[in-house]
Amino acid sequence: MPSPTPARRSRRTLLRVTAPAAVAASLVLVPLPGAFAAPSTGAVIAEVYGGGGNSGATLKNDFIELGNPTGAAFGLSGFSVQYLPGSPGATTQWGVTPLNGSVPAGGRYLIAEAPGAGGTADLPAADASGSLALSATSGTVALVNGTAPLTCKTAADCAADPRIVDLVGFGTAVVREGSGPAAGASNSASVARGSSLADTDDNAKDFTAGDPTPVNSKGAGTGGGTPGGGDGGTTPPVPGDVRIHDIQGTTRISPLNTKTVTNVPGIVTGVRGYGTKGFWIQDPTPDDNPATSEAVFVYTGSANPTVKVGDSVLVTAKVSEYYPNSSGGSQSVTELTGPKVTVLSSDNAVPAPVVLDAAKIPAGYAPDAAGGSIDNLPLDPSTYALDLYESLEGMNVEVRDVPVVQATDKYNELWVDASSADRRTNRGGVVYLGYDKPNNGRIMIQSLPPLTEHPFPVANVGDRLTGSTAGPLDYNQFGGYTIAANTVGTVQDNGLKREVADRALPSELSIATYNVENLAPGDADAKYTELAQAVVTNLRSPDIVTLEEIQDNSGAVDDGTVDASVTVQKFIDAVKAAGGPAYDWRSVDPVNDKDGGQPGGNIRQVFLFNPDRVSFTDIAGGDSTTAVDVTGTGKRTSLTASPGRIDPNNEAWASSRKPLVGQFSFHNKPVFVIANHFNSKGGDQGIDSRFQAPNRSSEVQRQKQAEVERAFVAKLEAADPDARIVSLGDFNDYQFSPAMKTLTKGGVLRDLVNDLPASERYSYVYQGNSQVLDHILVSPAFKQQHVRYDVVHINSEFAAQASDHDPQVVRVKP
């Protein structure tokens, strides 16, 4: 489950899932061979807007814009643009606007049409004008070789008319090209071609809805700026008045947010052709203000960027602020959307990268806004790490010879640490020891080049990324500043080994916990084999193992199944095949869809135990909704049900796993074991949230869960002060959290992770932080000298892992 502060978070493809509908992008190349998608071989209709002057519109007029992706001017003498309503009647006629002049090579041509009663902004100086009153939502526009009105009123008839050079149907238009009309036109949205001006004769595929961005043949848009060279637009436009540092400003929010800017110059420093598509540009002539970034991301929507690194470009676009994960309070990314781009030259030098190291990264992490937003606070990059990264947003940055602090994952990402001031684990990671100790130098590395050409390195924690890793500084959808690397260093393998626990003595009871990450019968046999081998080899076949995230027999299929006997038996068989004991097991099936986790999976905790070493005390009465209680006193203290669930109807456990408690006997002494899986951190604001300090809303429920369990433990200890209690599992929280402090309040339980050196306190790695989510706690009846505890690091630090958690084991002498 998602845990953004900073614990585990479910992953998704890197796509825009929280932003408004993607806006259109158009690209002008100067010059560009005429090799765009057939069939059009000259000018095409680039953009259509019929909402001018309507309610909610900014522009006063409708407009039609032509584009020319070829290397030669396209003459328009004798041509016209014509308009037909979306559902023409028998007497409906095409409206006509005659044209003259030409569409410049690689340029645009703007036709102003009828005004409306509203709007506040004029179009740029139009190249032609007409009086067509376009519909905002549905209609057909044609570029015609001739000025006589067309007569066709069906798609087939219009396709047969040789006078039609290009045709665009939008909304619900009957007359259109291809599979359907372009979608999304409205009072505030135009439909426009993608960045290559490709014409595939399919309006639905070629056009995307977005903010209207009219540009004339001189390169002028609604944001003003300097037009072209004074020859009617046949030479490339020149830079406008706005520079990138003006767009970025000195806070996290652009002072030009929502404004259209014209002909912003920059050098392309990185191109992303997957997920969130677009490219970065950086001004090679920076200002002298360290708070203003000199780079910005140009978002091309669904269209693949056609620029390349080293291109010198001018961009006309709308400035916007994008929050990759608004629910987690992420930082914003300042972007240029709906771009029209002119490539002036290629193979230019890319601005030198800013080196990120201990000398550059400040000691402070983030300004404190008492839980409020830091969006509009002035950036102080010499004091706060988050401000430093924001001041470098989009810029070319570099790390050199850095340690890997989170292993390569299946999404081809890894984390490094650029600051030697951060606290190290004894195996090479950085350890997370407090809300006020976030480890400032953590940076994610992603690769921009196609992985088929440049395979992403596979690294474990403790390895080193040698040489230079450089590229634009991005902000990741899942939280965390990221180098979108054009070049990635070489991995120096430092030989990290999986740990093996010490053997338990015959007189010791060994108890382990292992989150097996949504284990289901349909999982590959290899996963079962790896998990089982870990139990047998790395944990030394503990006498009792509590498993978390065991799914029901149908896995993540929400069909009402709650029984998990197939899942558990497959795991037990795998342990036997690995040379382990023939474990027996106990559990309580949950109520369908009431315990959270993956929908349909019905995850639960399960006790495995070796009957040759320990016996389970079965006491009837335990089920999914009946609360287990304590009966008797002293040595006769017992549970009322075994296995059972602690107060399962308490609102503290809503949509969360209920603690499973069981009574065991070892050397004729009762031992009470509680298997836990507290609620996840989903909904928390991230450690790098724009809200500082971040709100950890999920702590409220875990605090309640801890109070309920502590009351049960206290009742057991009140009945028998010598009660031997072990509470363990995935508590989804840190050793310094309110929940864990509640569980240990008054000494009713001792959290064993605090007995370890600080450098060894972790069982999970998230956003480069090695941290504690799993715990084993024991009652005072277990004397400190009779307890041997270990977190067995076999998963969290490795690129190849059977689970995302490290298991833990304790050996106790009852």
CSV table of C-alpha atoms in Angstrom, one decimal, residues 9-191:
chain,number,residue,atom,x,y,z
A,9,ARG,CA,4.3,3.1,-2.1
A,10,SER,CA,2.6,1.2,-4.8
A,11,ARG,CA,4.1,1.9,-8.2
A,12,ARG,CA,2.4,2.8,-11.5
A,13,THR,CA,3.6,3.5,-15.0
A,14,LEU,CA,5.0,7.0,-15.2
A,15,LEU,CA,2.0,8.7,-16.7
A,16,ARG,CA,-0.1,11.8,-16.0
A,17,VAL,CA,-2.9,10.5,-13.7
A,18,THR,CA,-3.6,13.6,-11.6
A,19,ALA,CA,-3.2,16.4,-14.2
A,20,PRO,CA,-6.0,17.9,-16.4
A,21,ALA,CA,-6.4,16.5,-19.9
A,22,ALA,CA,-3.2,16.8,-21.8
A,23,VAL,CA,-2.9,19.8,-24.0
A,24,ALA,CA,-1.9,19.7,-27.7
A,25,ALA,CA,1.7,20.3,-28.9
A,26,SER,CA,2.8,21.6,-32.3
A,27,LEU,CA,6.3,21.7,-33.6
A,28,VAL,CA,7.9,23.9,-36.3
A,29,LEU,CA,11.3,22.8,-37.6
A,30,VAL,CA,13.4,25.2,-39.6
A,31,PRO,CA,14.1,23.6,-42.0
A,32,LEU,CA,12.5,20.1,-41.9
A,33,PRO,CA,12.3,17.6,-44.7
A,34,GLY,CA,8.8,16.9,-46.0
A,35,ALA,CA,8.8,13.4,-44.5
A,36,PHE,CA,5.9,13.8,-42.1
A,37,ALA,CA,3.1,11.2,-42.1
A,38,ALA,CA,1.3,11.0,-45.4
A,39,PRO,CA,-1.0,11.9,-47.1
A,40,SER,CA,-0.7,15.7,-47.0
A,41,THR,CA,2.5,17.0,-48.7
A,42,GLY,CA,2.2,20.7,-48.0
A,43,ALA,CA,0.2,22.9,-45.6
A,44,VAL,CA,-2.1,21.3,-43.1
A,45,ILE,CA,-4.7,22.5,-40.7
A,46,ALA,CA,-2.8,22.8,-37.5
A,47,GLU,CA,-5.4,24.1,-35.0
A,48,VAL,CA,-9.1,25.0,-34.9
A,49,TYR,CA,-10.8,27.0,-32.2
A,50,GLY,CA,-14.5,27.8,-32.2
A,51,GLY,CA,-15.0,29.1,-28.6
A,52,GLY,CA,-13.8,32.7,-29.2
A,53,GLY,CA,-15.8,35.2,-27.2
A,54,ASN,CA,-18.0,32.5,-25.6
A,55,SER,CA,-18.6,32.1,-21.8
A,56,GLY,CA,-15.3,31.1,-20.1
A,57,ALA,CA,-13.2,32.0,-23.2
A,58,THR,CA,-10.1,34.2,-23.0
A,59,LEU,CA,-9.7,34.9,-26.7
A,60,LYS,CA,-12.3,37.1,-28.4
A,61,ASN,CA,-12.3,35.4,-31.8
A,62,ASP,CA,-12.5,32.0,-33.3
A,63,PHE,CA,-9.5,31.1,-35.4
A,64,ILE,CA,-8.1,28.5,-37.8
A,65,GLU,CA,-4.3,28.0,-38.0
A,66,LEU,CA,-2.4,26.4,-40.8
A,67,GLY,CA,1.0,24.8,-40.5
A,68,ASN,CA,3.7,24.0,-42.9
A,69,PRO,CA,6.1,21.2,-41.9
A,70,THR,CA,8.0,21.3,-45.2
A,71,GLY,CA,11.2,23.2,-46.2
A,72,ALA,CA,9.5,25.5,-48.7
A,73,ALA,CA,6.8,28.2,-48.4
A,74,PHE,CA,3.3,27.1,-49.3
A,75,GLY,CA,1.5,29.6,-51.5
A,76,LEU,CA,-2.2,30.3,-50.7
A,77,SER,CA,-3.3,32.4,-53.6
A,78,GLY,CA,-6.7,31.1,-54.7
A,79,PHE,CA,-7.0,28.8,-51.6
A,80,SER,CA,-9.7,29.1,-48.9
A,81,VAL,CA,-10.6,27.6,-45.6
A,82,GLN,CA,-14.2,26.5,-45.4
A,83,TYR,CA,-16.6,25.5,-42.5
A,84,LEU,CA,-19.5,23.1,-42.2
A,85,PRO,CA,-21.6,22.6,-39.0
A,86,GLY,CA,-21.2,19.2,-37.4
A,87,SER,CA,-24.6,17.9,-38.4
A,88,PRO,CA,-25.4,19.6,-41.7
A,89,GLY,CA,-29.0,19.7,-43.0
A,90,ALA,CA,-30.3,19.5,-46.5
A,91,THR,CA,-29.9,23.3,-47.0
A,92,THR,CA,-26.7,23.8,-45.0
A,93,GLN,CA,-23.9,25.3,-47.0
A,94,TRP,CA,-20.2,25.5,-46.5
A,95,GLY,CA,-18.9,29.0,-45.3
A,96,VAL,CA,-15.8,30.3,-47.1
A,97,THR,CA,-12.8,32.5,-46.1
A,98,PRO,CA,-10.5,33.3,-49.1
A,99,LEU,CA,-6.8,33.3,-48.4
A,100,ASN,CA,-3.7,35.0,-49.8
A,101,GLY,CA,0.0,35.1,-49.1
A,102,SER,CA,1.8,31.9,-48.0
A,103,VAL,CA,2.5,29.7,-45.1
A,104,PRO,CA,6.3,30.1,-44.5
A,105,ALA,CA,8.6,27.1,-44.5
A,106,GLY,CA,8.3,25.4,-41.1
A,107,GLY,CA,5.9,28.2,-40.1
A,108,ARG,CA,2.3,29.1,-39.3
A,109,TYR,CA,-0.5,31.1,-40.8
A,110,LEU,CA,-3.3,32.5,-38.7
A,111,ILE,CA,-6.9,33.1,-39.9
A,112,ALA,CA,-9.1,35.1,-37.6
A,113,GLU,CA,-12.8,34.3,-37.8
A,114,ALA,CA,-15.9,35.7,-36.1
A,115,PRO,CA,-15.7,37.3,-32.7
A,116,GLY,CA,-18.0,36.6,-29.8
A,117,ALA,CA,-19.4,38.8,-27.1
A,118,GLY,CA,-16.9,37.8,-24.4
A,119,GLY,CA,-13.2,37.2,-24.0
A,120,THR,CA,-10.5,39.5,-22.9
A,121,ALA,CA,-7.6,38.8,-25.3
A,122,ASP,CA,-7.1,39.7,-28.9
A,123,LEU,CA,-5.6,37.3,-31.4
A,124,PRO,CA,-2.1,38.0,-32.7
A,125,ALA,CA,-2.1,40.0,-35.9
A,126,ALA,CA,-3.9,37.7,-38.3
A,127,ASP,CA,-2.6,36.7,-41.7
A,128,ALA,CA,-6.2,36.5,-43.1
A,129,SER,CA,-9.7,37.3,-41.7
A,130,GLY,CA,-13.1,36.0,-42.2
A,131,SER,CA,-16.6,36.0,-40.6
A,132,LEU,CA,-17.1,32.2,-40.0
A,133,ALA,CA,-18.9,31.6,-36.7
A,134,LEU,CA,-17.4,28.2,-35.8
A,135,SER,CA,-19.1,26.0,-33.2
A,136,ALA,CA,-17.1,25.6,-30.0
A,137,THR,CA,-17.8,21.9,-29.9
A,138,SER,CA,-18.6,20.3,-33.3
A,139,GLY,CA,-17.9,21.1,-36.9
A,140,THR,CA,-15.7,20.5,-39.9
A,141,VAL,CA,-13.0,22.8,-41.3
A,142,ALA,CA,-11.4,22.2,-44.7
A,143,LEU,CA,-8.4,23.7,-46.5
A,144,VAL,CA,-9.5,24.0,-50.1
A,145,ASN,CA,-7.7,24.6,-53.4
A,146,GLY,CA,-10.3,27.1,-54.6
A,147,THR,CA,-12.8,29.6,-53.3
A,148,ALA,CA,-16.0,28.1,-54.5
A,149,PRO,CA,-18.1,26.5,-51.7
A,150,LEU,CA,-17.8,22.8,-51.3
A,151,THR,CA,-20.9,20.7,-51.8
A,152,CYS,CA,-20.1,17.5,-50.1
A,153,LYS,CA,-21.9,16.6,-46.8
A,154,THR,CA,-20.6,13.1,-46.0
A,155,ALA,CA,-17.1,11.9,-45.2
A,156,ALA,CA,-17.1,9.7,-48.3
A,157,ASP,CA,-18.1,12.4,-50.7
A,158,CYS,CA,-15.6,14.9,-49.2
A,159,ALA,CA,-12.8,12.3,-49.4
A,160,ALA,CA,-13.6,12.1,-53.2
A,161,ASP,CA,-13.3,15.8,-53.8
A,162,PRO,CA,-9.8,16.6,-55.2
A,163,ARG,CA,-10.0,20.2,-54.2
A,164,ILE,CA,-9.8,19.4,-50.5
A,165,VAL,CA,-6.1,19.7,-49.3
A,166,ASP,CA,-6.8,18.9,-45.7
A,167,LEU,CA,-10.0,18.4,-43.6
A,168,VAL,CA,-10.6,18.3,-39.8
A,169,GLY,CA,-13.9,17.2,-38.2
A,170,PHE,CA,-14.2,17.8,-34.4
A,171,GLY,CA,-16.7,17.0,-31.7
A,172,THR,CA,-19.5,14.9,-33.3
A,173,ALA,CA,-18.9,16.1,-36.9
A,174,VAL,CA,-20.4,13.8,-39.6
A,175,VAL,CA,-17.7,14.9,-42.0
A,176,ARG,CA,-14.3,13.9,-40.7
A,177,GLU,CA,-11.2,11.9,-41.6
A,178,GLY,CA,-10.5,8.4,-40.3
A,179,SER,CA,-11.9,6.6,-37.3
A,180,GLY,CA,-13.6,9.6,-35.8
A,181,PRO,CA,-13.6,13.4,-35.2
A,182,ALA,CA,-11.1,15.1,-33.0
A,183,ALA,CA,-12.4,15.2,-29.4
A,184,GLY,CA,-12.4,17.8,-26.6
A,185,ALA,CA,-13.1,21.1,-28.3
A,186,SER,CA,-14.9,23.6,-26.0
A,187,ASN,CA,-15.3,27.2,-25.2
A,188,SER,CA,-11.8,27.1,-23.6
A,189,ALA,CA,-10.1,24.4,-25.7
A,190,SER,CA,-9.0,24.1,-29.2
A,191,VAL,CA,-8.0,20.9,-31.1
